[in-house]
Coordinates of C-alpha atoms in Angstrom, one line a residue:
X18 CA 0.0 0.0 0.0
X19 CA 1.1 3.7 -0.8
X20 CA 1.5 5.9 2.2
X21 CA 2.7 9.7 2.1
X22 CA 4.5 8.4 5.0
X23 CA 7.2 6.7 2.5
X24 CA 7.1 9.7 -0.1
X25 CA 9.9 12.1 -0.3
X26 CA 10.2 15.6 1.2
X27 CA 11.8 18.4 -0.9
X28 CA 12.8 21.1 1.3
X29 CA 13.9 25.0 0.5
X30 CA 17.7 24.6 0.6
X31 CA 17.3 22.0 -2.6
X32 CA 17.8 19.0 0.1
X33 CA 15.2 15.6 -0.4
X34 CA 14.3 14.0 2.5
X35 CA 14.0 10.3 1.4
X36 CA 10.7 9.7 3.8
X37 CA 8.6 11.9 6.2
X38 CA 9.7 9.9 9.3
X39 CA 12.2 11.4 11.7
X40 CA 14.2 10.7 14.6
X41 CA 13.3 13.8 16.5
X42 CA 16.3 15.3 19.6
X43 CA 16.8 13.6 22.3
X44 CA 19.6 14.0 24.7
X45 CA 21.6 11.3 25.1
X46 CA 24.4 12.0 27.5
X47 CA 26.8 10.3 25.9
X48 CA 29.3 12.6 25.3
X49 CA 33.2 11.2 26.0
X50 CA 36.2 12.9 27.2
X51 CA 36.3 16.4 26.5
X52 CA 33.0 16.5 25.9
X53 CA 33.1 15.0 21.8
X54 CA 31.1 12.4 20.5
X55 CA 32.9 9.2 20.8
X56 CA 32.0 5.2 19.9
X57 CA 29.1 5.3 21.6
X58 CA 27.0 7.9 19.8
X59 CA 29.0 6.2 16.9
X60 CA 27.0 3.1 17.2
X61 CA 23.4 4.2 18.5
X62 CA 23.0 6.5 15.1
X63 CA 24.5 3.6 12.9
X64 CA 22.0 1.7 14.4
X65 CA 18.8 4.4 13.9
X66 CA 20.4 4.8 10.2
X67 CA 19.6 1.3 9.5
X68 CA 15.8 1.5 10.6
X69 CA 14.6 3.5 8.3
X70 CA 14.0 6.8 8.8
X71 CA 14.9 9.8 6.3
X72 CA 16.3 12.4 9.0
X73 CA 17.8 11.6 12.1
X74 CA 18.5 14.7 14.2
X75 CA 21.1 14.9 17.0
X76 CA 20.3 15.4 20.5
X77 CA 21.5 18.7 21.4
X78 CA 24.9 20.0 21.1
X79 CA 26.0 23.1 22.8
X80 CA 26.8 26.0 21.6
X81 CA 28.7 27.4 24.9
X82 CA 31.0 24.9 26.8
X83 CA 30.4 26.5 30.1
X84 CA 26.6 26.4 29.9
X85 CA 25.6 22.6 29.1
X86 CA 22.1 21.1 30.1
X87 CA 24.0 18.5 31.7
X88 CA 27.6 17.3 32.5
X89 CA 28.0 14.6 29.6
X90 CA 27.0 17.0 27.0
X91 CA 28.6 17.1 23.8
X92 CA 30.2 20.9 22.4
X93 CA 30.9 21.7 19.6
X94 CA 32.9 25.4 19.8
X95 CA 35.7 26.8 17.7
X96 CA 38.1 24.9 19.9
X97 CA 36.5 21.5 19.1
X98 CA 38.5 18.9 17.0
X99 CA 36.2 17.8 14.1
X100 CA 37.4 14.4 13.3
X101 CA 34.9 13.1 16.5
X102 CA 32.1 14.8 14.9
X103 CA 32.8 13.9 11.2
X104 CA 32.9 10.2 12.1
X105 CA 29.3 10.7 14.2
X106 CA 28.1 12.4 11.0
X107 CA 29.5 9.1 8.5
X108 CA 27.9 6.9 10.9
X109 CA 24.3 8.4 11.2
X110 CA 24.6 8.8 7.5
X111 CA 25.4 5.2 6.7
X112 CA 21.6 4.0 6.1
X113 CA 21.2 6.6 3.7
X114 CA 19.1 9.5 5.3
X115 CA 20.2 12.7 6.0
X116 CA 21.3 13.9 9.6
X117 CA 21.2 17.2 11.3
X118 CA 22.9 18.6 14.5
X119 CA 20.5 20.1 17.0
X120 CA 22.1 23.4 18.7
X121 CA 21.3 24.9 21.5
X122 CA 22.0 26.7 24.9
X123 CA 20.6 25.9 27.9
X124 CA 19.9 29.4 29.7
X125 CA 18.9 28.9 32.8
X126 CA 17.8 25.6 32.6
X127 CA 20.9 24.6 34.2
X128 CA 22.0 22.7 37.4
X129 CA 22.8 24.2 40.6
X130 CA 26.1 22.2 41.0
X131 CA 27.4 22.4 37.1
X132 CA 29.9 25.2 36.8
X133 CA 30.2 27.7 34.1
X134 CA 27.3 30.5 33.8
X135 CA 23.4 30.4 34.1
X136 CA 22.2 33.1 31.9
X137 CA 19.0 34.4 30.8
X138 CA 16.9 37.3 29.5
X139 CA 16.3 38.3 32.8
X140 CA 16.8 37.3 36.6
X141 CA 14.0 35.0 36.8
X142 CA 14.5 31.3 38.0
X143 CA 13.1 28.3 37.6
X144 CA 9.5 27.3 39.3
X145 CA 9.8 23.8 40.0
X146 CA 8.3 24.3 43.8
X147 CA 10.6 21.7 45.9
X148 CA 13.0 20.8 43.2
X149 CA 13.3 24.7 42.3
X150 CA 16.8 25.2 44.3
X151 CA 18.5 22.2 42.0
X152 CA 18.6 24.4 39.0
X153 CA 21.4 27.6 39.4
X154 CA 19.7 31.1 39.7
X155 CA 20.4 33.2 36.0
X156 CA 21.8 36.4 35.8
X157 CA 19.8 38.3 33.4
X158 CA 22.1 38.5 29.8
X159 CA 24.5 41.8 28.6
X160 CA 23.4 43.2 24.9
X161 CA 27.4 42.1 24.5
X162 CA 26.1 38.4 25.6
X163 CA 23.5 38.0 24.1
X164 CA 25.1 39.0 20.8
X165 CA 28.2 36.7 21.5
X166 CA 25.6 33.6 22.0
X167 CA 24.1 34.6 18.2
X168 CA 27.9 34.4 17.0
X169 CA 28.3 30.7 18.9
X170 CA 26.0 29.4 16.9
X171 CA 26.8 30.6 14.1
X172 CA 30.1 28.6 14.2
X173 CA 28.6 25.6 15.8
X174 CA 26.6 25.4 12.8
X175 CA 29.4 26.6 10.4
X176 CA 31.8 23.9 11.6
X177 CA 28.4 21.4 11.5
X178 CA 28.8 21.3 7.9
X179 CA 32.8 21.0 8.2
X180 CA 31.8 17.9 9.2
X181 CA 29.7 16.5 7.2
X182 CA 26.3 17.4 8.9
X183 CA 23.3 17.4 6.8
X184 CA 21.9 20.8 8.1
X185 CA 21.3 22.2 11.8
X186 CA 18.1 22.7 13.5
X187 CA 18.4 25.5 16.4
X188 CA 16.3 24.6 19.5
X189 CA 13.8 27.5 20.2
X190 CA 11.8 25.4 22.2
X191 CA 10.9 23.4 25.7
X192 CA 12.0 26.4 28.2
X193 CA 16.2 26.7 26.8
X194 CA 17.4 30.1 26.2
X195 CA 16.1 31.1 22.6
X196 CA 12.3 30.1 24.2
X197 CA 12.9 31.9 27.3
X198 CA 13.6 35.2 25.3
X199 CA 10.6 33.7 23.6
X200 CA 8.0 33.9 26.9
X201 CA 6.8 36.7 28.4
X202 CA 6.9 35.1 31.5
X203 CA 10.9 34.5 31.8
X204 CA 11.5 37.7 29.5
X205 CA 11.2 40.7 31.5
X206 CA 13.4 42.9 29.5
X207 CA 12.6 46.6 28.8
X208 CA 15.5 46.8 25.9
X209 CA 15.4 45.9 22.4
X210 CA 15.0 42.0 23.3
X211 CA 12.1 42.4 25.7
X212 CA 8.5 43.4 25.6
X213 CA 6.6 42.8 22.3
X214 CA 6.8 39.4 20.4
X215 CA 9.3 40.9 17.5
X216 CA 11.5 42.4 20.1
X217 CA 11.1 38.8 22.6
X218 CA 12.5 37.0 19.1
X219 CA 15.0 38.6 18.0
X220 CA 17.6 36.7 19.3
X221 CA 16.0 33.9 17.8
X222 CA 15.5 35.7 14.4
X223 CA 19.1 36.7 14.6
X224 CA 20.8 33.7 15.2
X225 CA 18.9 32.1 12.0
X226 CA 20.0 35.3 10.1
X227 CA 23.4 34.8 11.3
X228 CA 23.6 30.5 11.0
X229 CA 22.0 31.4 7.2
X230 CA 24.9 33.4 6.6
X231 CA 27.6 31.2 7.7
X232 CA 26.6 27.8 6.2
X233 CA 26.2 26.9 2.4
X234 CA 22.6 27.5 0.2
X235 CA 22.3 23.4 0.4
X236 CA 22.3 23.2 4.1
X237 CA 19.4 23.0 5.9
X238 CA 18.6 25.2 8.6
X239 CA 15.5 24.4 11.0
X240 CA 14.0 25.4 13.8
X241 CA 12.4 23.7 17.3
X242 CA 9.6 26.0 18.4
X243 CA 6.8 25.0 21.0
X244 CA 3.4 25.5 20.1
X245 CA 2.5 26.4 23.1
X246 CA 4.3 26.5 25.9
X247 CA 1.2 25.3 28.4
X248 CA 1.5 27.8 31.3
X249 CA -1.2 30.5 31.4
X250 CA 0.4 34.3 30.4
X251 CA 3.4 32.0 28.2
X252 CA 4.4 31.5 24.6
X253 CA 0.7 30.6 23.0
X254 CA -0.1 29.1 19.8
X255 CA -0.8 32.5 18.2
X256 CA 2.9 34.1 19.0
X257 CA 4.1 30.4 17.1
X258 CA 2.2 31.6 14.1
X259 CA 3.6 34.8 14.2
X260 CA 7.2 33.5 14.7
X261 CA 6.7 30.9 12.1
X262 CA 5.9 33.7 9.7
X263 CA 9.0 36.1 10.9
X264 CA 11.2 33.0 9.8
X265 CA 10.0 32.7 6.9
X266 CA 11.6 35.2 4.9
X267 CA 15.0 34.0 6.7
X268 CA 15.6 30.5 4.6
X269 CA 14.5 28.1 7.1
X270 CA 13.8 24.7 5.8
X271 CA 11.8 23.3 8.5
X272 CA 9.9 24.6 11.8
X273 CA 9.8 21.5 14.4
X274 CA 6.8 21.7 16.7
X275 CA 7.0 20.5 20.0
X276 CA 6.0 22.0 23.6
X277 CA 5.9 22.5 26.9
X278 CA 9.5 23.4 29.5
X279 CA 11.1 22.3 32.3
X280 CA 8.5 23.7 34.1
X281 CA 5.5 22.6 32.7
X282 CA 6.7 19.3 30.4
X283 CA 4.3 18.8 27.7
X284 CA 7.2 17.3 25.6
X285 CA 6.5 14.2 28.5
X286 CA 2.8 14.3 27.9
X287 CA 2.7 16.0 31.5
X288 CA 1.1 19.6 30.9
X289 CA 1.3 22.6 33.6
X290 CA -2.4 21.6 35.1
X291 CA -1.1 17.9 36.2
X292 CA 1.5 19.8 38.7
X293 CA 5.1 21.3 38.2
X294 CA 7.7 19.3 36.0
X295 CA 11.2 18.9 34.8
X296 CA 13.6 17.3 32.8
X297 CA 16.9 15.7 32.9
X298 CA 18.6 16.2 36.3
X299 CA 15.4 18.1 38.0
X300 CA 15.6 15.6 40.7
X301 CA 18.9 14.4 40.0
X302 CA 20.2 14.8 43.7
X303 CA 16.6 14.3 45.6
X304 CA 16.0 11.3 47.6
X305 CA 14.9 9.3 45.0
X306 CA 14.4 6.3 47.2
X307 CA 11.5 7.6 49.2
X308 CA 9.5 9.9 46.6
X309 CA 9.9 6.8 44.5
X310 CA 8.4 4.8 46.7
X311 CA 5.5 6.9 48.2
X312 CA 4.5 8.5 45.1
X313 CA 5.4 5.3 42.6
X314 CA 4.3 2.7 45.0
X315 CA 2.2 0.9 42.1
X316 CA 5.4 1.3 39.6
X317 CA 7.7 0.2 42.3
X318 CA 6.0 -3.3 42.4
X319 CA 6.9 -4.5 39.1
X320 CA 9.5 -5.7 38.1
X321 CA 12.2 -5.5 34.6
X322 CA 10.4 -8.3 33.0
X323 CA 6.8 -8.4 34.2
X324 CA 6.5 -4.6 33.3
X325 CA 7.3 -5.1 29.9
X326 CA 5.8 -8.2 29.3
X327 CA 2.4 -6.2 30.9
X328 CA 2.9 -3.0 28.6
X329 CA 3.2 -5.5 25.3
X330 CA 0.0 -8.0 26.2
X331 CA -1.8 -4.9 27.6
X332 CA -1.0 -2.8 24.5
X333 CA -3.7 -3.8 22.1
X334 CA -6.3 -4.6 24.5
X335 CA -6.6 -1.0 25.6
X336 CA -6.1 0.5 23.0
X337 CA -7.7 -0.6 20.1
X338 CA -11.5 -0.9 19.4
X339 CA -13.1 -4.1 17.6
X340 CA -12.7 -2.4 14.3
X341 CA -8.8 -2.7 15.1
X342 CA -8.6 1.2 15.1
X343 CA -7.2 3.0 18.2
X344 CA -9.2 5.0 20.1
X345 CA -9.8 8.7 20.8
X346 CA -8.1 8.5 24.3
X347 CA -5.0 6.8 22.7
X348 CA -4.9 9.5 19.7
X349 CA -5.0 12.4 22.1
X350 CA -2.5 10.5 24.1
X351 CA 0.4 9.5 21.3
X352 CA -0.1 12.8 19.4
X353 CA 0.1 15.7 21.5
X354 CA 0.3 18.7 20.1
X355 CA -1.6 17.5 16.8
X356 CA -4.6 19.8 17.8
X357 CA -2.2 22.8 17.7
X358 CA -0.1 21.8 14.7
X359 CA -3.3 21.1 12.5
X360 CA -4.7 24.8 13.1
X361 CA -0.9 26.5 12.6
X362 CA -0.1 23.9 9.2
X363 CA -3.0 26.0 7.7
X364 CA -1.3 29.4 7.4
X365 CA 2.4 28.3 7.7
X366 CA 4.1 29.3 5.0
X367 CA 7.4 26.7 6.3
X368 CA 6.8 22.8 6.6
X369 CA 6.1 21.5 9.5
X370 CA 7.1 18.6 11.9
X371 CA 5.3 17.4 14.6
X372 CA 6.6 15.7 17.5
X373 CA 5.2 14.3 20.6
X374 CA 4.2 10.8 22.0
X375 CA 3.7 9.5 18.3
X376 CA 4.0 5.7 18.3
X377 CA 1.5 4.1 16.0
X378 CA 1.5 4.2 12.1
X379 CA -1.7 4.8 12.1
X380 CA -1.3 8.0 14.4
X381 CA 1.5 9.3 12.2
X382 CA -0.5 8.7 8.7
X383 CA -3.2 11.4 11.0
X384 CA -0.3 13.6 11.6
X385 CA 0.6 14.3 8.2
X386 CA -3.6 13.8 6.9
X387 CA -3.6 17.3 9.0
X388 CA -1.0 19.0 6.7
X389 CA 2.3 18.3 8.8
X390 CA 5.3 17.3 6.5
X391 CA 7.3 15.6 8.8
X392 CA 6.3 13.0 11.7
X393 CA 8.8 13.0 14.6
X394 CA 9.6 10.8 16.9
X395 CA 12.1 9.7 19.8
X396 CA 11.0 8.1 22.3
X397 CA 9.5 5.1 20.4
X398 CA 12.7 4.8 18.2
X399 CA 14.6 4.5 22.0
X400 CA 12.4 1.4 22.3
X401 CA 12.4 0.0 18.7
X402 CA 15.3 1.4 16.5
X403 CA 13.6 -0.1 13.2
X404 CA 10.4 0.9 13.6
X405 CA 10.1 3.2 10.3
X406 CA 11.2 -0.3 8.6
X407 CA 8.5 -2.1 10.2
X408 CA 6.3 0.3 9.2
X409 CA 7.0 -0.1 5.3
X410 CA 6.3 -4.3 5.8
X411 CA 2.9 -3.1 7.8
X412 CA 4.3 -4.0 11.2
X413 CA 3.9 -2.3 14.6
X414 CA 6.6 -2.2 17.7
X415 CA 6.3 -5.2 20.2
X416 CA 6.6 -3.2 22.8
X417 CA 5.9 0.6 24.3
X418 CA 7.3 2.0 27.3
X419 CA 4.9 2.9 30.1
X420 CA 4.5 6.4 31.4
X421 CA 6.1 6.9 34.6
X422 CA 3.0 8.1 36.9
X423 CA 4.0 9.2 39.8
X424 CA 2.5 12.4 41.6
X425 CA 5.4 14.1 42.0
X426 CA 5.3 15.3 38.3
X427 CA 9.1 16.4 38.6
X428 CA 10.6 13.3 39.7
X429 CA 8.5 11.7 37.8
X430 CA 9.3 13.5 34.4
X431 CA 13.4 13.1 35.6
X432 CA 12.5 9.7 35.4
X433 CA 11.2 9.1 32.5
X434 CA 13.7 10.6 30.7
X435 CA 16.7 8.5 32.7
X436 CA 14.4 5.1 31.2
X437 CA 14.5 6.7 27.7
X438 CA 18.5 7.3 28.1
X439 CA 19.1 3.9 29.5
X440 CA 17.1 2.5 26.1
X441 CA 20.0 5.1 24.1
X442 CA 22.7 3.4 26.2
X443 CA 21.7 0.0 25.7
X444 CA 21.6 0.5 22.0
X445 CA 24.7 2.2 21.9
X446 CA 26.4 -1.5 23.4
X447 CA 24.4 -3.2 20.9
X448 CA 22.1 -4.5 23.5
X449 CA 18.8 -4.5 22.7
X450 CA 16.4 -2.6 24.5
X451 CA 14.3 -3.3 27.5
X452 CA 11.9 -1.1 28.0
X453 CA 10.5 -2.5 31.3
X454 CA 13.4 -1.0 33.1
X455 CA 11.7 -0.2 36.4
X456 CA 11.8 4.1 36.5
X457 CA 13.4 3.9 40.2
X458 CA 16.4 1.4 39.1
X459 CA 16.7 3.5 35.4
X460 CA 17.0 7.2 38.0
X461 CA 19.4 5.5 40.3
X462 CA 22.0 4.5 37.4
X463 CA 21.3 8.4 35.6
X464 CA 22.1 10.1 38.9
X465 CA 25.3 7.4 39.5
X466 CA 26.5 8.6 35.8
X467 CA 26.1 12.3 36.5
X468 CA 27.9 12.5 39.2
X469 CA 31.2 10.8 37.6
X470 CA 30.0 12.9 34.3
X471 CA 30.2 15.7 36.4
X472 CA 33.8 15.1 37.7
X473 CA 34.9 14.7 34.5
X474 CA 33.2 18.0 32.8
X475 CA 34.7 20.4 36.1
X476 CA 38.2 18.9 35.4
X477 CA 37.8 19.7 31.5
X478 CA 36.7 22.6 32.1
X479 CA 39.1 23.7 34.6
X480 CA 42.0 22.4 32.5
X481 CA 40.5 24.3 29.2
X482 CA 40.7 27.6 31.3
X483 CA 37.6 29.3 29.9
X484 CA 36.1 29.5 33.1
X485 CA 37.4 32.6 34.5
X486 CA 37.1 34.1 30.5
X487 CA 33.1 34.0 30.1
X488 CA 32.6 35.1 33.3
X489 CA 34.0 38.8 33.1

């Protein structure tokens, strides 16, 4: 059967995507001594490259060494060798798809205990109510900053293409600096970057302008953007259109929907109205061991094997009606953000991609039915690397990885992201992956590896001696 899915995608800068299925960003904390990509990054992509999908895009690399969203981070600055990246760009190129490097700063979405800086448009910290004090307080950004951070990534996606990279897609999205200039609720500047929507994007539209500049016609440049960022007075769905239009005339290939922050995790399926959120590392010093087990209790009683064996016999049951077509609760669940991205695909004038919770053909051939160009996914290519291939011989994943449901919506968003990474990791050692890793056992081993990630990244980072520098 012929399915738009397996068509190809022409975009602006003359590239062809060979199918509309991509591996969306996630971050894999995987980076190796001086913060490159090594073997294992090697391997997980040369493994996504052979299932099928015609974009794979990077999780994100940083544009400022001393600002990282966590301690195994990879950077890619002026003072990065290139042969690490240009052997991570052969390898996620081998299946024959195209690959692009997500880029990105973290802001103030940063952990208390990481060194370097914690900047932002303004003064104004992160509201994650008990878990609020493990993320650094930001010091509100210099014009001379701000335009300093356009010009990183400008050569982060300049030597991108050095290296073989397809294109770069800059991360405007989930809470990370470019979005928190974005919402008027972090931006509370009174200057040129602060105050109406053109004057809260600028440093968005100018690091496009400037990326554009620096990079060849034939490479693409895209953009993350939420489409909302679900917290009432934030980023809405009508300041995305009216972003989406200002990038227009800029070149951009490609406009990634996606949504929610640390704050309020909508990229999780775990909006602002089911309680305060976070991402990787939120919780990563809490004691784990008791919210876990008072707010998980019913998680915490299965174990490796019986969870995923319950998730894969379950699956269908639930989900499906007699017809064998899923139901409205399981549409609303996989895609979630397809409500917003249908009523924005009707004036964009830039393809879209949609990304959030997809996991069913079926779900993804109703992504692009509502005028979306691209389906994204990431955390069901974690659990099944092939799935785009299974797709194309009409088959479905075996298995789907549970949501972590605990009522603390923090720990419990930390955690599901430490179960998606240990899927990566697992990959990456050519294991295959088991995604009935219990959420307490997969947040023990993520905060065990950040700790020794973070001894690692403070001695780099002392030895490289930009510390004291960016500081001034």
């Amino acid at each position: 059967m012929t399915s738009e899915l397996f068509s190809p995608l022409p975009l602006r800068s003359g590239q062809v995507l060979g199918n509309r299925i991509a591996k969306a960003a996630m971050e894999e904390n995987l980076a190796e001594d001086g913060q490159l990509p090594g073997r294992r990054l090697r391997e997980l992509y040369r493994r996504w490259a052979a299932g099928g999908t015609g974009l794979l895009i990077t999780g994100n690399v940083m544009v400022h060494a001393e600002a990282l969203t966590g301690p195994a981070g990879v950077v890619l600055d002026e003072a990065a060798p290139l042969e690490p990246f240009a052997e991570w760009a052969r390898a996620a190129k081998s299946g024959g798809g195209a690959v692009w490097m997500q880029i990105n700063h973290p802001g103030r979405q940063v952990q208390a205990d990481m060194p370097g800086v914690v900047w932002g448009p303004s003064d104004v910290g992160l509201d994650l109510g008990r878990h609020s004090g493990r993320f650094g307080r930001p010091v509100a950004m210099t014009p001379a900053r701000i335009e300093a951070t356009v010009a990183r990534f400008a050569t982060t996606a300049h030597r991108a293409e050095e290296a073989g990279f397809d294109g770069v897609e800059i991360h405007a999205a989930h809470g990370y600096l470019l979005s928190q200039f974005l919402s008027p609720l972090v931006n509370r500047r009174t200057d040129a970057w602060g105050g109406s929507l053109e004057n809260r994007a600028r440093m968005l539209l100018d690091a496009v302008r400037a990326v554009r500049a620096d990079v060849s016609p034939s490479f693409a440049v895209a953009v993350k953007l939420n489409s909302a960022d679900f917290q009432r007075g934030g980023f809405d769905a009508d300041d995305a259109r009216r972003v989406i239009d200002m990038l227009e005339p800029l070149g951009v290939d490609l406009v990634e929907l996606s949504g929610g922050s640390f704050e309020s995790p909508a990229m999780m399926g775990r909006p602002a109205d089911a309680g305060a959120g976070a991402g990787a590392g939120a919780a990563g010093r809490t004691g784990v061991r008791t919210d876990a087990r008072d707010d998980g209790r019913a998680d915490a009683r299965a174990d490796d094997c019986t969870a995923g064996r319950t998730d894969a016999r379950t699956a269908g049951r639930t989900d499906r009606r007699a017809d064998g077509r899923t139901d409205a609760r399981t549409r609303a669940r996989e895609a979630y953000f397809l409500d917003l991205a249908r009523e924005l695909a009707r004036t964009s004038p830039v393809p879209l991609m949609l990304t959030g919770g997809i996991t069913r053909r079926e779900t993804a051939e109703a992504v692009l039915d509502g005028g979306v160009a691209l389906v994204g996914m990431g955390t069901a290519l974690a659990v099944t690397p092939d799935l785009p291939e299974r797709w194309r011989h009409g088959r479905e994943a075996d298995r789907r990885m549970r949501p972590v449901s605990w009522s603390d919506k923090a720990l419990a968003s930390a955690a599901g992201m430490a179960q998606v990474r240990h899927q990566m990791r697992r990959i990456a050692r050519g294991r295959a992956p088991r995604p009935g890793t219990h959420p307490v056992r997969a947040l023990l081993w993520e905060q065990g590896r950040q700790r020794r990630a973070l001894r690692r990244y403070r001695a780099w980072l002392a030895a490289d001696g930009a510390g004291c520098a960016a500081r001034g």
